[in-house]
Structures are given as structure tokens and as C-alpha cells.
XYZ file of C-alpha atoms in Angstrom:
404
model
C -0.198 -0.237 -0.183
C 2.731 2.122 0.681
C 4.614 1.184 -2.629
C 1.093 2.033 -4.282
C 1.612 5.947 -2.688
C 4.748 6.639 -3.750
C 4.101 6.114 -6.876
C 1.345 8.191 -7.322
C 3.232 10.909 -5.516
C 5.553 10.669 -8.587
C 3.079 11.412 -11.183
C 2.387 14.420 -9.983
C 6.349 15.800 -9.360
C 8.427 13.930 -11.361
C 11.207 15.494 -13.580
C 10.178 13.867 -16.978
C 7.898 16.883 -17.465
C 4.426 14.679 -17.023
C 3.882 15.790 -13.667
C 2.555 19.453 -12.511
C 4.473 22.609 -12.226
C 3.551 25.859 -11.159
C 3.724 28.437 -13.340
C 7.125 31.151 -13.976
C 5.986 34.623 -13.947
C 5.894 36.465 -17.045
C 9.159 38.142 -18.067
C 8.700 41.562 -19.863
C 9.429 40.836 -23.688
C 7.149 38.030 -23.074
C 4.765 40.267 -22.102
C 5.153 42.315 -25.693
C 3.024 40.969 -28.705
C 4.605 38.664 -30.584
C 4.664 37.855 -34.638
C 1.952 35.639 -35.360
C 3.057 32.448 -37.627
C 1.066 30.201 -39.314
C 3.251 27.656 -36.456
C 0.317 26.174 -33.865
C 0.692 26.252 -30.399
C 0.786 22.245 -29.496
C -2.222 20.900 -27.249
C -1.256 20.896 -23.193
C -0.143 18.063 -21.569
C -2.682 18.356 -19.213
C -5.863 20.276 -19.393
C -7.963 20.275 -15.972
C -10.040 17.638 -16.744
C -7.179 15.060 -17.426
C -5.715 15.526 -14.219
C -8.793 15.434 -12.149
C -9.982 12.026 -13.908
C -6.239 10.630 -13.346
C -6.261 11.549 -9.275
C -9.286 10.169 -9.506
C -8.445 6.904 -11.194
C -5.286 6.926 -8.615
C -7.956 7.029 -5.508
C -9.873 4.426 -6.667
C -6.548 2.097 -6.958
C -5.696 3.031 -3.867
C -9.183 2.334 -2.166
C -9.161 -1.294 -4.048
C -5.787 -2.163 -2.419
C -6.351 -1.023 0.555
C -10.082 -2.860 0.737
C -7.750 -5.903 -0.733
C -5.366 -5.592 2.703
C -7.877 -5.570 5.570
C -10.371 -8.612 3.576
C -6.918 -10.626 3.779
C -6.024 -9.568 7.023
C -10.103 -10.095 8.313
C -9.895 -12.980 6.629
C -6.528 -14.476 8.308
C -7.918 -13.580 11.586
C -11.541 -15.520 11.232
C -9.561 -19.008 9.689
C -11.954 -18.599 6.937
C -9.005 -19.926 5.004
C -8.753 -23.078 6.106
C -10.971 -26.105 4.534
C -14.105 -27.934 5.973
C -12.289 -31.047 8.329
C -12.502 -34.335 6.782
C -14.237 -36.935 8.920
C -14.462 -40.834 8.978
C -16.763 -42.623 10.889
C -14.934 -46.093 12.382
C -17.798 -48.579 11.844
C -20.617 -46.756 9.919
C -22.997 -48.654 11.708
C -23.576 -49.392 15.341
C -26.324 -51.176 17.478
C -29.283 -49.093 19.309
C -28.588 -50.390 22.454
C -27.808 -47.844 24.451
C -24.100 -48.345 24.866
C -22.247 -49.528 21.613
C -19.654 -46.955 20.355
C -17.987 -45.398 16.851
C -14.835 -43.720 16.352
C -15.782 -40.615 14.745
C -11.687 -39.358 13.627
C -11.818 -35.648 13.075
C -8.248 -34.193 10.174
C -8.522 -30.359 10.403
C -4.948 -28.326 10.421
C -6.679 -26.283 13.180
C -5.397 -25.953 16.545
C -8.571 -25.742 18.781
C -10.418 -28.359 19.160
C -13.464 -28.996 17.682
C -17.123 -28.598 18.709
C -19.168 -32.015 17.518
C -22.789 -32.491 17.942
C -25.365 -34.456 17.515
C -28.504 -32.939 14.419
C -32.090 -33.400 14.528
C -32.886 -35.765 17.774
C -30.159 -35.266 20.657
C -31.322 -38.151 22.021
C -30.158 -40.938 19.050
C -26.593 -40.618 20.221
C -24.122 -38.971 23.202
C -20.810 -37.595 22.476
C -18.439 -38.876 24.704
C -14.611 -38.039 25.150
C -13.009 -36.097 22.479
C -9.374 -36.191 22.207
C -6.523 -35.264 19.942
C -4.647 -32.392 19.134
C -3.869 -30.496 15.848
C -4.337 -32.521 12.559
C -5.667 -35.083 14.267
C -8.628 -35.373 16.679
C -11.065 -38.347 17.625
C -14.365 -38.037 19.582
C -16.573 -41.245 20.518
C -19.953 -41.733 19.747
C -22.469 -43.324 21.869
C -25.502 -44.952 20.615
C -28.565 -43.976 22.480
C -31.877 -47.183 22.289
C -33.745 -45.372 18.844
C -32.461 -46.645 16.084
C -32.334 -44.808 12.931
C -30.311 -42.397 11.089
C -27.572 -40.393 13.231
C -26.078 -36.968 11.646
C -22.939 -35.813 13.030
C -21.782 -32.002 12.890
C -17.817 -31.146 13.440
C -17.409 -27.156 13.307
C -13.997 -25.431 13.945
C -13.470 -21.848 14.982
C -11.493 -21.190 11.674
C -13.222 -23.764 9.500
C -16.526 -24.414 8.013
C -18.075 -26.940 8.882
C -18.680 -30.692 7.882
C -21.245 -33.562 8.329
C -21.579 -37.156 8.260
C -24.046 -39.828 9.223
C -24.116 -43.235 11.095
C -26.856 -45.834 11.270
C -28.329 -47.089 14.215
C -29.381 -50.400 14.120
C -32.521 -51.740 15.549
C -31.798 -53.887 19.042
C -35.070 -56.005 19.797
C -33.624 -59.081 21.533
C -35.096 -60.518 25.160
C -32.112 -62.215 26.223
C -34.085 -63.207 29.931
C -37.568 -64.148 27.642
C -39.738 -62.572 29.872
C -40.411 -60.007 27.485
C -38.707 -56.919 28.409
C -36.673 -55.673 25.470
C -32.692 -55.243 26.242
C -32.525 -51.832 24.872
C -34.967 -50.812 28.361
C -32.588 -52.908 30.825
C -30.196 -51.254 32.684
C -26.621 -52.769 32.007
C -23.838 -50.590 33.463
C -23.720 -50.874 37.449
C -23.717 -46.826 37.539
C -27.282 -46.793 35.751
C -28.638 -49.100 38.168
C -27.397 -47.342 41.225
C -29.131 -44.042 39.555
C -32.063 -45.544 39.026
C -32.013 -47.391 42.672
C -31.314 -43.706 44.062
C -33.947 -41.991 42.410
C -36.663 -44.417 42.524
C -36.364 -44.500 46.016
C -36.037 -40.869 47.161
C -39.233 -39.868 44.551
C -41.404 -42.359 46.328
C -40.315 -41.168 50.277
C -40.466 -38.013 48.991
C -44.152 -37.789 48.459
C -44.908 -39.198 52.335
C -43.790 -36.673 53.323
C -45.309 -34.224 51.051
C -48.701 -32.696 51.714
C -51.660 -35.130 50.028
C -53.021 -31.688 48.289
C -49.027 -31.341 46.313
C -49.169 -34.782 45.122
C -49.556 -36.158 41.978
C -52.912 -36.396 41.293
C -51.710 -40.568 39.993
C -50.756 -41.196 43.366
C -53.854 -42.977 44.922
C -53.231 -46.532 45.594
C -49.445 -48.573 45.770
C -49.507 -49.540 42.019
C -49.646 -45.355 41.578
C -47.273 -44.619 43.350
C -44.971 -47.347 42.202
C -45.774 -46.584 38.463
C -44.877 -42.721 39.490
C -41.732 -43.357 41.301
C -40.539 -45.936 38.387
C -41.335 -43.264 35.481
C -39.508 -40.135 36.697
C -37.087 -41.932 37.657
C -36.102 -42.322 33.874
C -36.099 -39.091 33.205
C -33.635 -36.429 32.479
C -33.487 -34.617 35.832
C -33.015 -31.254 34.633
C -34.467 -27.580 35.481
C -37.579 -28.506 33.188
C -38.402 -31.864 34.891
C -37.705 -30.530 38.220
C -40.413 -27.716 37.390
C -43.049 -30.282 36.885
C -41.811 -33.176 39.312
C -44.060 -31.735 42.123
C -41.376 -32.847 44.525
C -39.515 -31.070 47.778
C -35.914 -29.589 46.084
C -34.034 -32.899 44.609
C -30.978 -34.528 45.456
C -27.538 -34.174 43.088
C -28.101 -37.218 41.913
C -27.074 -38.702 38.161
C -29.777 -39.901 36.204
C -29.669 -42.924 34.174
C -27.168 -42.151 30.946
C -28.870 -45.300 28.806
C -31.374 -43.361 27.869
C -33.989 -41.212 29.312
C -37.505 -41.404 29.172
C -39.820 -41.575 27.170
C -37.052 -41.379 24.376
C -36.843 -45.056 23.795
C -38.513 -47.473 20.888
C -41.658 -47.307 23.249
C -42.059 -44.286 23.470
C -44.336 -43.445 26.842
C -45.797 -46.884 27.220
C -42.958 -48.782 29.638
C -45.403 -51.635 31.248
C -45.320 -54.774 29.654
C -49.117 -55.865 29.819
C -49.127 -58.527 27.551
C -47.606 -62.166 28.569
C -44.795 -63.676 26.323
C -41.149 -62.908 25.523
C -40.654 -59.675 23.292
C -40.997 -59.738 19.591
C -40.439 -56.744 17.526
C -44.062 -56.615 16.576
C -44.914 -55.714 20.116
C -43.644 -51.913 19.368
C -47.206 -51.759 17.390
C -49.502 -54.318 18.767
C -50.037 -52.789 22.531
C -47.971 -55.326 24.125
C -46.919 -51.808 26.406
C -48.978 -49.088 27.970
C -48.259 -46.322 30.458
C -50.932 -47.982 32.824
C -50.419 -51.304 34.710
C -52.094 -51.989 38.063
C -49.751 -54.665 40.783
C -50.678 -57.796 39.345
C -49.112 -56.372 35.917
C -46.265 -55.534 37.692
C -45.859 -58.439 39.916
C -46.178 -60.991 36.633
C -44.674 -59.153 34.084
C -42.761 -56.271 34.849
C -40.649 -57.518 37.536
C -38.966 -60.877 38.827
C -38.408 -63.447 41.800
C -35.289 -62.909 43.600
C -36.253 -64.433 47.663
C -38.954 -65.049 49.567
C -35.972 -63.631 52.515
C -36.564 -59.949 53.127
C -33.178 -60.110 53.562
C -32.518 -60.427 49.916
C -33.983 -57.089 49.323
C -31.754 -54.045 47.953
C -33.300 -50.951 47.933
C -35.776 -50.591 44.926
C -36.933 -53.619 45.288
C -40.684 -54.559 45.486
C -42.662 -56.783 48.122
C -45.644 -58.375 46.980
C -48.946 -59.752 48.816
C -51.762 -61.259 48.032
C -54.581 -61.511 49.945
C -58.078 -63.456 49.892
C -60.165 -60.429 50.811
C -60.894 -57.596 49.640
C -61.429 -55.782 46.227
C -57.707 -55.649 44.800
C -56.325 -59.168 46.074
C -52.808 -58.294 44.734
C -50.367 -55.439 47.173
C -47.112 -53.574 47.207
C -44.239 -51.779 49.267
C -41.408 -50.547 47.989
C -38.072 -51.953 50.163
C -36.383 -48.176 50.748
C -33.136 -49.668 52.503
C -31.954 -47.081 54.877
C -33.779 -43.084 54.073
C -31.771 -40.807 51.700
C -34.053 -38.219 53.716
C -33.465 -38.718 57.087
C -30.281 -39.844 57.882
C -31.356 -42.520 60.812
C -29.701 -45.785 60.005
C -32.943 -47.160 59.783
C -34.012 -49.409 57.194
C -37.793 -48.682 55.755
C -40.813 -50.024 53.811
C -43.284 -47.892 52.110
C -46.795 -48.242 50.898
C -49.712 -46.564 49.804
C -53.252 -47.874 51.849
C -55.507 -47.601 48.852
C -59.096 -45.424 48.912
C -61.542 -47.294 50.788
C -64.822 -46.498 50.847
C -64.949 -42.853 51.217
C -61.492 -43.517 52.802
C -58.751 -41.858 50.080
C -56.236 -43.667 51.822
C -52.795 -42.349 52.518
C -48.960 -43.095 52.470
C -46.909 -45.321 55.095
C -43.448 -45.479 55.799
C -42.222 -48.376 58.645
C -39.676 -49.781 59.714
C -38.467 -53.140 58.633
C -38.863 -54.235 62.576
C -42.495 -52.838 62.898
C -43.498 -54.397 59.257
C -41.629 -58.139 60.727
C -43.705 -57.073 64.236
C -46.633 -56.105 61.982
C -50.314 -56.956 64.161
C -51.639 -58.503 61.153
C -49.698 -61.800 60.373
C -50.554 -62.190 57.028
C -48.493 -58.381 56.223
C -45.663 -59.947 57.621
C -43.089 -60.607 54.734
C -41.602 -63.728 56.224
C -40.870 -67.145 53.733
C -44.288 -68.507 56.522
C -46.336 -66.469 55.439
C -48.629 -68.059 52.017
C -49.864 -64.557 51.569
C -46.618 -63.072 50.919
C -45.310 -63.769 47.459
C -41.377 -62.554 48.045
C -38.796 -60.158 47.134
C -38.994 -59.172 43.868
C -37.131 -56.766 41.255
C -37.579 -54.723 38.247
C -36.633 -56.166 34.977
C -34.948 -53.808 33.768
C -32.409 -54.322 36.217
C -32.022 -58.089 35.832
C -29.012 -59.724 35.749
C -27.706 -63.263 33.865
C -28.022 -64.788 37.649
C -31.218 -63.414 38.403
C -33.912 -66.477 39.363
C -35.877 -66.935 36.301
C -39.422 -66.387 36.450
C -41.981 -68.664 38.095
């Protein structure tokens, strides 16, 4: 730019006669009349219009050069000169089981870490570790439980974004042949513990809530269990907290494998039809949002033991009584309270309505239940009304007792 300015200035001051010079004062002899001749005066080298036009052209050239310099320097600052990153998936297909993974290899000359995101449905996959350095990066993509095409976007600050697609294949296996698809099972111990913590806390929190502040569905023992089960599988974010009708929630981790209702079953969580899971069950009303105690016992849980000491927090105690309109009843084994730290073990249940009495939520210590005045409610093997300790099918392990 400086050289261009210098050349422009030289055009108006060079000794070659092409520049402009100030006019010399007229002498006396020059002031006298001159003899006319037939010679014509040559036209001037520069007229006013020619000078003005040349100055304008020079100024335009200077402006264009300046704009080019600014554009180039701005482009460098924004990093737009880098090409889009090159993406490679290894493998290009994964299984929608909540655990399968693929590696996304990212090649770019950018020096900062990339931003990797799922375009569209954020529940289709999870972006886990992003590692590497300038030149080559790698992101681990973990499958969700929703099959289909997963679009991935990679963006750097100094390059245009790039996208690629990963295919997630349906996973319809039922290893235990108990009617619960494997995509619902929580195979990771951290997920199991997260579910147990939320399930027991949510149920016990309703015990401390005034009846008017509880969700309307909690009218009996099955309603309390369905509520705690469903809410345990949510993502426990601020949006959930605004509608959960609970006291301030503890900072427990949420289940990572999936979040309700983003599964192939949607909002229909509970098995309501007998038989092992089949792919056709996804569209055959084999699952529903509602399930009574009998359905929970036979189709959604499995027997662990008829000894109470085998129970862990989140297990259910089932009873069958010959009297009453509803023979099946259930209690939630809390273990130690997560709200009152007193070291005692508790069970929790809803009595259900009786005539005009809406019933209530009760919490008993294990010792109180073992000495309950009515022996048909004691959880002991000698009590024929006690069906045993059952565990949710989504928590089932390979060595758990098979359903009878």
C-alpha cells in the first residue's frame, strides 16, 4: 500500500515533464505582442479535466488495494482460509442398544478442539470423549436406543463445518425371555444405582408431601410405584424439576443409557401382555402407561427371594390377600432413608382407598413390619400371603432367578 502511494505521488512531481509544475512569472519580453506565425501551439500536456480524471483513477486504485489488504487480514483473523475438516467413521453402523460405540476421526489443520454435536434428535446418540491435537482429533459416539440415521456435525472456529451420518440399527433382543426388551435393561452398574437412588427418593419424598401437593395419579400402591418408576427414568434437568411436584431434588446422576420417554416404546413403559418380547410388540399394544399391581408382579418384575434380607433398595415386596376388591398389594423396600439419615431400614406403601377414605402413604421400619399386628402382612417365608421380594426386569442380571 505504501509503494502504491509513493508511485501516485511521483506522477505529479517527476522531472520528466509529466507531472504538474507551478507556472513561472511572465517576463517583460514575454509581455510584448508577438509576431504571428503559421505555427500552431501544441495542445497542453494536461488539461484540468485530464488531471482530475487521473487523480480519481489513482484514488480508486489506492482504495481497492486498501480494501484488499483489509479483506485478506480479516479473513486470516477469522480463519476462513482453512478447509472444512475431513471426517471418517469407524464403524459406520452401530446397534441401538445404548452402549455400542463408534469412533469419529476428525482431520483438520485447526489448532483448537472441535465442537461435535448431533443434528436433529439429541437422544439418538451421545457425544462422549473428544481427544487429540492439531491435525487429528477423535470423538467417541455412543448409541442411544432409538434406531435410525444419526447426523453428526463437526465445527472449528476457523473453518466451515462438516457433517456425516452414522446408522443405528434396531436392537430387539430379549435375553431373559421375560417380555422386557434388552434396550430397556440397565446393564451398567452406574445406571442401576442411579435408578435405585431416584426410585426410592421419589417415593419417599411423596410420603413427606402434603396429600394435596402430590401428583393426582398417586391413589394406591400401584400408582405410587408407577410414578416413581417413570420419573426415575427421566432426565432430571431444570425442565423436569419445574413439573415433578417434589421437594428440591438431590444431585443424583440420572440414568445415562436413555431418558424417558425417548425409547422405541415412547411413553408406554409397562409390559401388559404375556410372552417374550418380539419386534411386533412395538406396535401391538404389548406395553402401556398403566399397569396394576398384578401386572407389575407377573410381567414387569421377577422373583429374587422370599427372604427379606435379600432385598436391596428399589425392590418390591408383593402380597396376595384373599379378602378385598384388589387381592394384589405391593410395598417399596427403601433400605436406609435418603431423606432422614437415622440408619434405619424402611418400607413404603400406599394403603389405597377404602370407601370414602382416600387412603394414605405409610412408612414403616423393617422391624415394625416384621411385628405387624396382622401376620398376613409380615414378609416372612412362612406367610403364604407373602409372594416374595421382586426386582424390576430392567435391573435383571443373567444370574437372577427366572420367573416362575
